[in-house]
Amino acid sequence: MNIIVCIKQVPDTSEISIDPETNTLVREGVPSIINPYDENAIEAALQLKEEYGGTVTALSMGPPQAEEALRQALAMGCDDAVLISDRALAGSDTLATSYVLAEAIQKIGGYDLVICGKQAFDGDTAQVGPGIAEQLGIPQATYAMEVKVDGKKMQVKRLLAGSFETIEMKLPALITADKHMNVPRHAGLRGVMAARKKEIPTWTLEDIQADPEKCGLSGSPTTVVEIFPPQRSSFLTSCVRHNCSKWPAEFSR
Amino acid sequence: MQTRPAFGGNIMARIVTRNHRPQMATVRPRVMQRLESPPEHTAEIVEVPVSFDENSIMTKIIDIARDEAAGQVNLQDAEIIVSGGRGLKKPENFAIIRELADALGGVVGASRPTVDDGWIAPYHQVGQTGSTVQPRLYIACGISGAVQHLAGMSGADCIVAINTDPAAPIFEVAHYGIVGDVFEVVPALTEIAREELGSG
């Protein structure tokens, strides 16, 4: 079975700081990694390949340095990797991003399954995976915990709030991988060496014949206008009520 | 305009959709005050007939199974929550958190990193991307206090924080802070709780 895994390069931290001057994220000195949930997606793809054969292609949309993330995906064991990078993609929201990835997936073609991480660690929207499935007109299963392939059908156990749901769908399909689906493998030395030698083609919008109106800013109905740290609204009142930051005598015996 | 968490709740983003109508948003539980419905309010419920081709449904539900363990964790209504973080060092050490929670009749909570690393099931997670909680007592053990965690629990009536690092942000929201080793302090609290409450 041929699998396409969509991955995103994200900053390696959950302790984000905001530059008070520009009101944007401080990116300096913050290393980049593969979105952690996407590593689960890669692992799921590699396990399916080991069981059923076929190929695994890693796909990413991002700036030229996103190639590093794809290189790492190759080192983990993906067969091929493709980067979609184009200045016209700047400002793409989840709708535009899923459109572009779906167009690229159609160009790659011949796939049985698309796997994404359940959400990206930075945006946390969980919208791009489902968006791709919609654009492609294929069935989808989000928050996948377990998968079973049976010919041209697939069963997916999904992790919901307080329950598990098992659904069946026809291939080709799309799933998004939950953290609890597997433990992603580490890239071995041999994998890293082999990955270095591989070509990673970079496709522009023209290469995938995407409609520029549906990409970047013009294809994005939503705009992030401001970012700020979350407030701790009820803290001050409760602090006053409880005479903050003292260790009560009755505990210190 | 929508305000939503990103970066695991460490950042809030305001998003506008200027030109597209209609638009849609989903609301997270407990982020807004629930309104009582006015007693005399009536509304008409209209039934709308729908017809669709069954073949257009691309997925079929085979089975739904309750996650038995999840049903026993009700963070949102808990009066007492004892939460563990990375300071526990390894998954097995959640045992001391469970013991204290049991002794106090409370519920076990967890920080995001411990859930992400698979130390404990996701329904224990407290924070912007987990449960937003408002217990009477919140005991944070080995939790440094990332903003996204604080945003989910700083509404607790009384917060006790135990951490080895006196500079940990959790102490900024704690009403009572203990700079110390969770492996000493937590079992000591458990012992006191058992004695005082006879819950051992």
PDB file of C-alpha atoms in Angstrom, chain A residues 22-157:
ATOM      1  CA  THR A  22       6.482  43.389  17.455  1.00  0.00           C
ATOM      2  CA  ASN A  23       3.834  41.210  19.075  1.00  0.00           C
ATOM      3  CA  THR A  24       5.157  38.204  17.195  1.00  0.00           C
ATOM      4  CA  LEU A  25       6.702  34.949  18.346  1.00  0.00           C
ATOM      5  CA  VAL A  26      10.351  34.950  19.291  1.00  0.00           C
ATOM      6  CA  ARG A  27      11.836  32.449  16.828  1.00  0.00           C
ATOM      7  CA  GLU A  28      15.484  33.295  17.338  1.00  0.00           C
ATOM      8  CA  GLY A  29      17.508  30.546  18.961  1.00  0.00           C
ATOM      9  CA  VAL A  30      14.525  28.202  18.886  1.00  0.00           C
ATOM     10  CA  PRO A  31      15.464  25.020  17.005  1.00  0.00           C
ATOM     11  CA  SER A  32      13.000  23.386  14.631  1.00  0.00           C
ATOM     12  CA  ILE A  33      11.698  19.831  14.769  1.00  0.00           C
ATOM     13  CA  ILE A  34       9.148  17.631  13.065  1.00  0.00           C
ATOM     14  CA  ASN A  35       5.784  18.261  14.683  1.00  0.00           C
ATOM     15  CA  PRO A  36       5.691  15.488  17.341  1.00  0.00           C
ATOM     16  CA  TYR A  37       2.305  14.106  16.236  1.00  0.00           C
ATOM     17  CA  ASP A  38       3.661  13.881  12.688  1.00  0.00           C
ATOM     18  CA  GLU A  39       6.359  11.527  13.985  1.00  0.00           C
ATOM     19  CA  ASN A  40       3.524   9.247  15.102  1.00  0.00           C
ATOM     20  CA  ALA A  41       2.096   9.577  11.585  1.00  0.00           C
ATOM     21  CA  ILE A  42       5.451   8.583  10.061  1.00  0.00           C
ATOM     22  CA  GLU A  43       5.769   5.645  12.454  1.00  0.00           C
ATOM     23  CA  ALA A  44       2.247   4.462  11.598  1.00  0.00           C
ATOM     24  CA  ALA A  45       3.092   4.657   7.889  1.00  0.00           C
ATOM     25  CA  LEU A  46       6.343   2.733   8.307  1.00  0.00           C
ATOM     26  CA  GLN A  47       4.608   0.004  10.317  1.00  0.00           C
ATOM     27  CA  LEU A  48       1.919  -0.360   7.647  1.00  0.00           C
ATOM     28  CA  LYS A  49       4.612  -0.534   4.978  1.00  0.00           C
ATOM     29  CA  GLU A  50       6.410  -3.259   6.923  1.00  0.00           C
ATOM     30  CA  GLU A  51       3.195  -5.251   7.081  1.00  0.00           C
ATOM     31  CA  TYR A  52       1.724  -4.665   3.640  1.00  0.00           C
ATOM     32  CA  GLY A  53       4.612  -3.443   1.476  1.00  0.00           C
ATOM     33  CA  GLY A  54       4.442  -0.371  -0.756  1.00  0.00           C
ATOM     34  CA  THR A  55       6.090   2.999  -0.356  1.00  0.00           C
ATOM     35  CA  VAL A  56       5.978   5.876   2.098  1.00  0.00           C
ATOM     36  CA  THR A  57       6.328   9.430   0.787  1.00  0.00           C
ATOM     37  CA  ALA A  58       6.792  12.344   3.180  1.00  0.00           C
ATOM     38  CA  LEU A  59       5.250  15.625   2.074  1.00  0.00           C
ATOM     39  CA  SER A  60       5.659  19.053   3.603  1.00  0.00           C
ATOM     40  CA  MET A  61       4.722  22.609   2.765  1.00  0.00           C
ATOM     41  CA  GLY A  62       6.933  25.313   4.196  1.00  0.00           C
ATOM     42  CA  PRO A  63       9.985  27.499   3.766  1.00  0.00           C
ATOM     43  CA  PRO A  64      13.155  26.002   2.217  1.00  0.00           C
ATOM     44  CA  GLN A  65      14.509  25.005   5.657  1.00  0.00           C
ATOM     45  CA  ALA A  66      11.554  22.612   6.091  1.00  0.00           C
ATOM     46  CA  GLU A  67      13.728  20.297   4.003  1.00  0.00           C
ATOM     47  CA  GLU A  68      15.508  19.383   7.257  1.00  0.00           C
ATOM     48  CA  ALA A  69      12.273  17.907   8.612  1.00  0.00           C
ATOM     49  CA  LEU A  70      11.817  15.888   5.424  1.00  0.00           C
ATOM     50  CA  ARG A  71      15.441  14.736   5.630  1.00  0.00           C
ATOM     51  CA  GLN A  72      14.683  13.426   9.104  1.00  0.00           C
ATOM     52  CA  ALA A  73      11.567  11.667   7.824  1.00  0.00           C
ATOM     53  CA  LEU A  74      13.753   9.950   5.213  1.00  0.00           C
ATOM     54  CA  ALA A  75      16.214   8.997   7.949  1.00  0.00           C
ATOM     55  CA  MET A  76      13.373   7.352   9.895  1.00  0.00           C
ATOM     56  CA  GLY A  77      12.649   5.201   6.853  1.00  0.00           C
ATOM     57  CA  CYS A  78      10.404   7.065   4.408  1.00  0.00           C
ATOM     58  CA  ASP A  79      11.211   6.196   0.787  1.00  0.00           C
ATOM     59  CA  ASP A  80      10.741   9.616  -0.779  1.00  0.00           C
ATOM     60  CA  ALA A  81      10.132  13.188   0.253  1.00  0.00           C
ATOM     61  CA  VAL A  82       8.661  16.225  -1.473  1.00  0.00           C
ATOM     62  CA  LEU A  83       8.732  19.851  -0.357  1.00  0.00           C
ATOM     63  CA  ILE A  84       6.234  22.426  -1.566  1.00  0.00           C
ATOM     64  CA  SER A  85       7.794  25.815  -1.175  1.00  0.00           C
ATOM     65  CA  ASP A  86       6.751  29.036  -2.809  1.00  0.00           C
ATOM     66  CA  ARG A  87       6.738  32.650  -1.651  1.00  0.00           C
ATOM     67  CA  ALA A  88       3.136  32.901  -2.757  1.00  0.00           C
ATOM     68  CA  LEU A  89       2.241  30.473   0.051  1.00  0.00           C
ATOM     69  CA  ALA A  90       3.076  32.934   2.834  1.00  0.00           C
ATOM     70  CA  GLY A  91       0.076  33.710   5.013  1.00  0.00           C
ATOM     71  CA  SER A  92      -1.742  30.483   4.134  1.00  0.00           C
ATOM     72  CA  ASP A  93      -4.325  29.504   6.730  1.00  0.00           C
ATOM     73  CA  THR A  94      -5.611  25.963   7.258  1.00  0.00           C
ATOM     74  CA  LEU A  95      -7.973  26.122   4.274  1.00  0.00           C
ATOM     75  CA  ALA A  96      -5.264  27.251   1.840  1.00  0.00           C
ATOM     76  CA  THR A  97      -2.746  24.796   3.319  1.00  0.00           C
ATOM     77  CA  SER A  98      -5.061  21.820   2.950  1.00  0.00           C
ATOM     78  CA  TYR A  99      -5.844  22.880  -0.624  1.00  0.00           C
ATOM     79  CA  VAL A 100      -2.143  23.024  -1.533  1.00  0.00           C
ATOM     80  CA  LEU A 101      -1.314  19.713   0.162  1.00  0.00           C
ATOM     81  CA  ALA A 102      -4.278  18.040  -1.551  1.00  0.00           C
ATOM     82  CA  GLU A 103      -3.082  19.326  -4.939  1.00  0.00           C
ATOM     83  CA  ALA A 104       0.414  17.988  -4.226  1.00  0.00           C
ATOM     84  CA  ILE A 105      -1.023  14.631  -3.130  1.00  0.00           C
ATOM     85  CA  GLN A 106      -2.896  14.428  -6.426  1.00  0.00           C
ATOM     86  CA  LYS A 107       0.296  15.164  -8.309  1.00  0.00           C
ATOM     87  CA  ILE A 108       2.123  12.403  -6.420  1.00  0.00           C
ATOM     88  CA  GLY A 109      -0.879  10.151  -7.146  1.00  0.00           C
ATOM     89  CA  GLY A 110      -1.280   6.395  -6.736  1.00  0.00           C
ATOM     90  CA  TYR A 111      -1.842   6.568  -2.990  1.00  0.00           C
ATOM     91  CA  ASP A 112      -3.949   4.291  -0.798  1.00  0.00           C
ATOM     92  CA  LEU A 113      -3.646   6.213   2.431  1.00  0.00           C
ATOM     93  CA  VAL A 114      -2.733   9.709   3.628  1.00  0.00           C
ATOM     94  CA  ILE A 115      -1.565  10.050   7.226  1.00  0.00           C
ATOM     95  CA  CYS A 116      -1.230  13.314   9.151  1.00  0.00           C
ATOM     96  CA  GLY A 117      -0.484  14.021  12.795  1.00  0.00           C
ATOM     97  CA  LYS A 118      -3.664  14.805  14.743  1.00  0.00           C
ATOM     98  CA  GLN A 119      -2.656  18.448  14.945  1.00  0.00           C
ATOM     99  CA  ALA A 120       0.384  20.689  14.687  1.00  0.00           C
ATOM    100  CA  PHE A 121       2.169  21.564  17.884  1.00  0.00           C
ATOM    101  CA  ASP A 122       2.209  25.278  17.053  1.00  0.00           C
ATOM    102  CA  GLY A 123      -1.189  26.105  15.548  1.00  0.00           C
ATOM    103  CA  ASP A 124      -3.069  23.304  17.371  1.00  0.00           C
ATOM    104  CA  THR A 125      -5.953  23.588  14.927  1.00  0.00           C
ATOM    105  CA  ALA A 126      -6.318  19.921  13.865  1.00  0.00           C
ATOM    106  CA  GLN A 127      -7.942  21.283  10.699  1.00  0.00           C
ATOM    107  CA  VAL A 128      -5.430  20.552   7.952  1.00  0.00           C
ATOM    108  CA  GLY A 129      -5.772  16.743   7.967  1.00  0.00           C
ATOM    109  CA  PRO A 130      -9.590  16.801   7.733  1.00  0.00           C
ATOM    110  CA  GLY A 131      -9.274  19.653   5.215  1.00  0.00           C
ATOM    111  CA  ILE A 132      -7.088  17.554   2.921  1.00  0.00           C
ATOM    112  CA  ALA A 133      -9.570  14.655   3.042  1.00  0.00           C
ATOM    113  CA  GLU A 134     -12.403  17.031   2.125  1.00  0.00           C
ATOM    114  CA  GLN A 135     -10.428  18.522  -0.762  1.00  0.00           C
ATOM    115  CA  LEU A 136      -9.600  15.043  -2.037  1.00  0.00           C
ATOM    116  CA  GLY A 137     -13.141  13.773  -1.465  1.00  0.00           C
ATOM    117  CA  ILE A 138     -11.907  10.727   0.463  1.00  0.00           C
ATOM    118  CA  PRO A 139     -13.087   9.274   3.801  1.00  0.00           C
ATOM    119  CA  GLN A 140     -11.234  10.263   6.950  1.00  0.00           C
ATOM    120  CA  ALA A 141     -10.693   9.074  10.516  1.00  0.00           C
ATOM    121  CA  THR A 142      -9.186  11.480  13.032  1.00  0.00           C
ATOM    122  CA  TYR A 143      -7.436  10.656  16.355  1.00  0.00           C
ATOM    123  CA  ALA A 144      -6.445   7.168  15.194  1.00  0.00           C
ATOM    124  CA  MET A 145      -5.162   4.757  17.859  1.00  0.00           C
ATOM    125  CA  GLU A 146      -5.085   1.507  15.870  1.00  0.00           C
ATOM    126  CA  VAL A 147      -5.534   0.625  12.220  1.00  0.00           C
ATOM    127  CA  LYS A 148      -6.324  -2.628  10.457  1.00  0.00           C
ATOM    128  CA  VAL A 149      -6.225  -2.956   6.701  1.00  0.00           C
ATOM    129  CA  ASP A 150      -8.428  -5.514   5.009  1.00  0.00           C
ATOM    130  CA  GLY A 151      -7.982  -5.449   1.257  1.00  0.00           C
ATOM    131  CA  LYS A 152      -9.477  -2.200   0.017  1.00  0.00           C
ATOM    132  CA  LYS A 153     -11.041  -1.408   3.382  1.00  0.00           C
ATOM    133  CA  MET A 154      -9.630  -0.154   6.612  1.00  0.00           C
ATOM    134  CA  GLN A 155     -10.769  -0.232  10.228  1.00  0.00           C
ATOM    135  CA  VAL A 156      -9.658   2.564  12.511  1.00  0.00           C
ATOM    136  CA  LYS A 157     -10.010   2.724  16.280  1.00  0.00           C
TER     137      LYS A 157
END
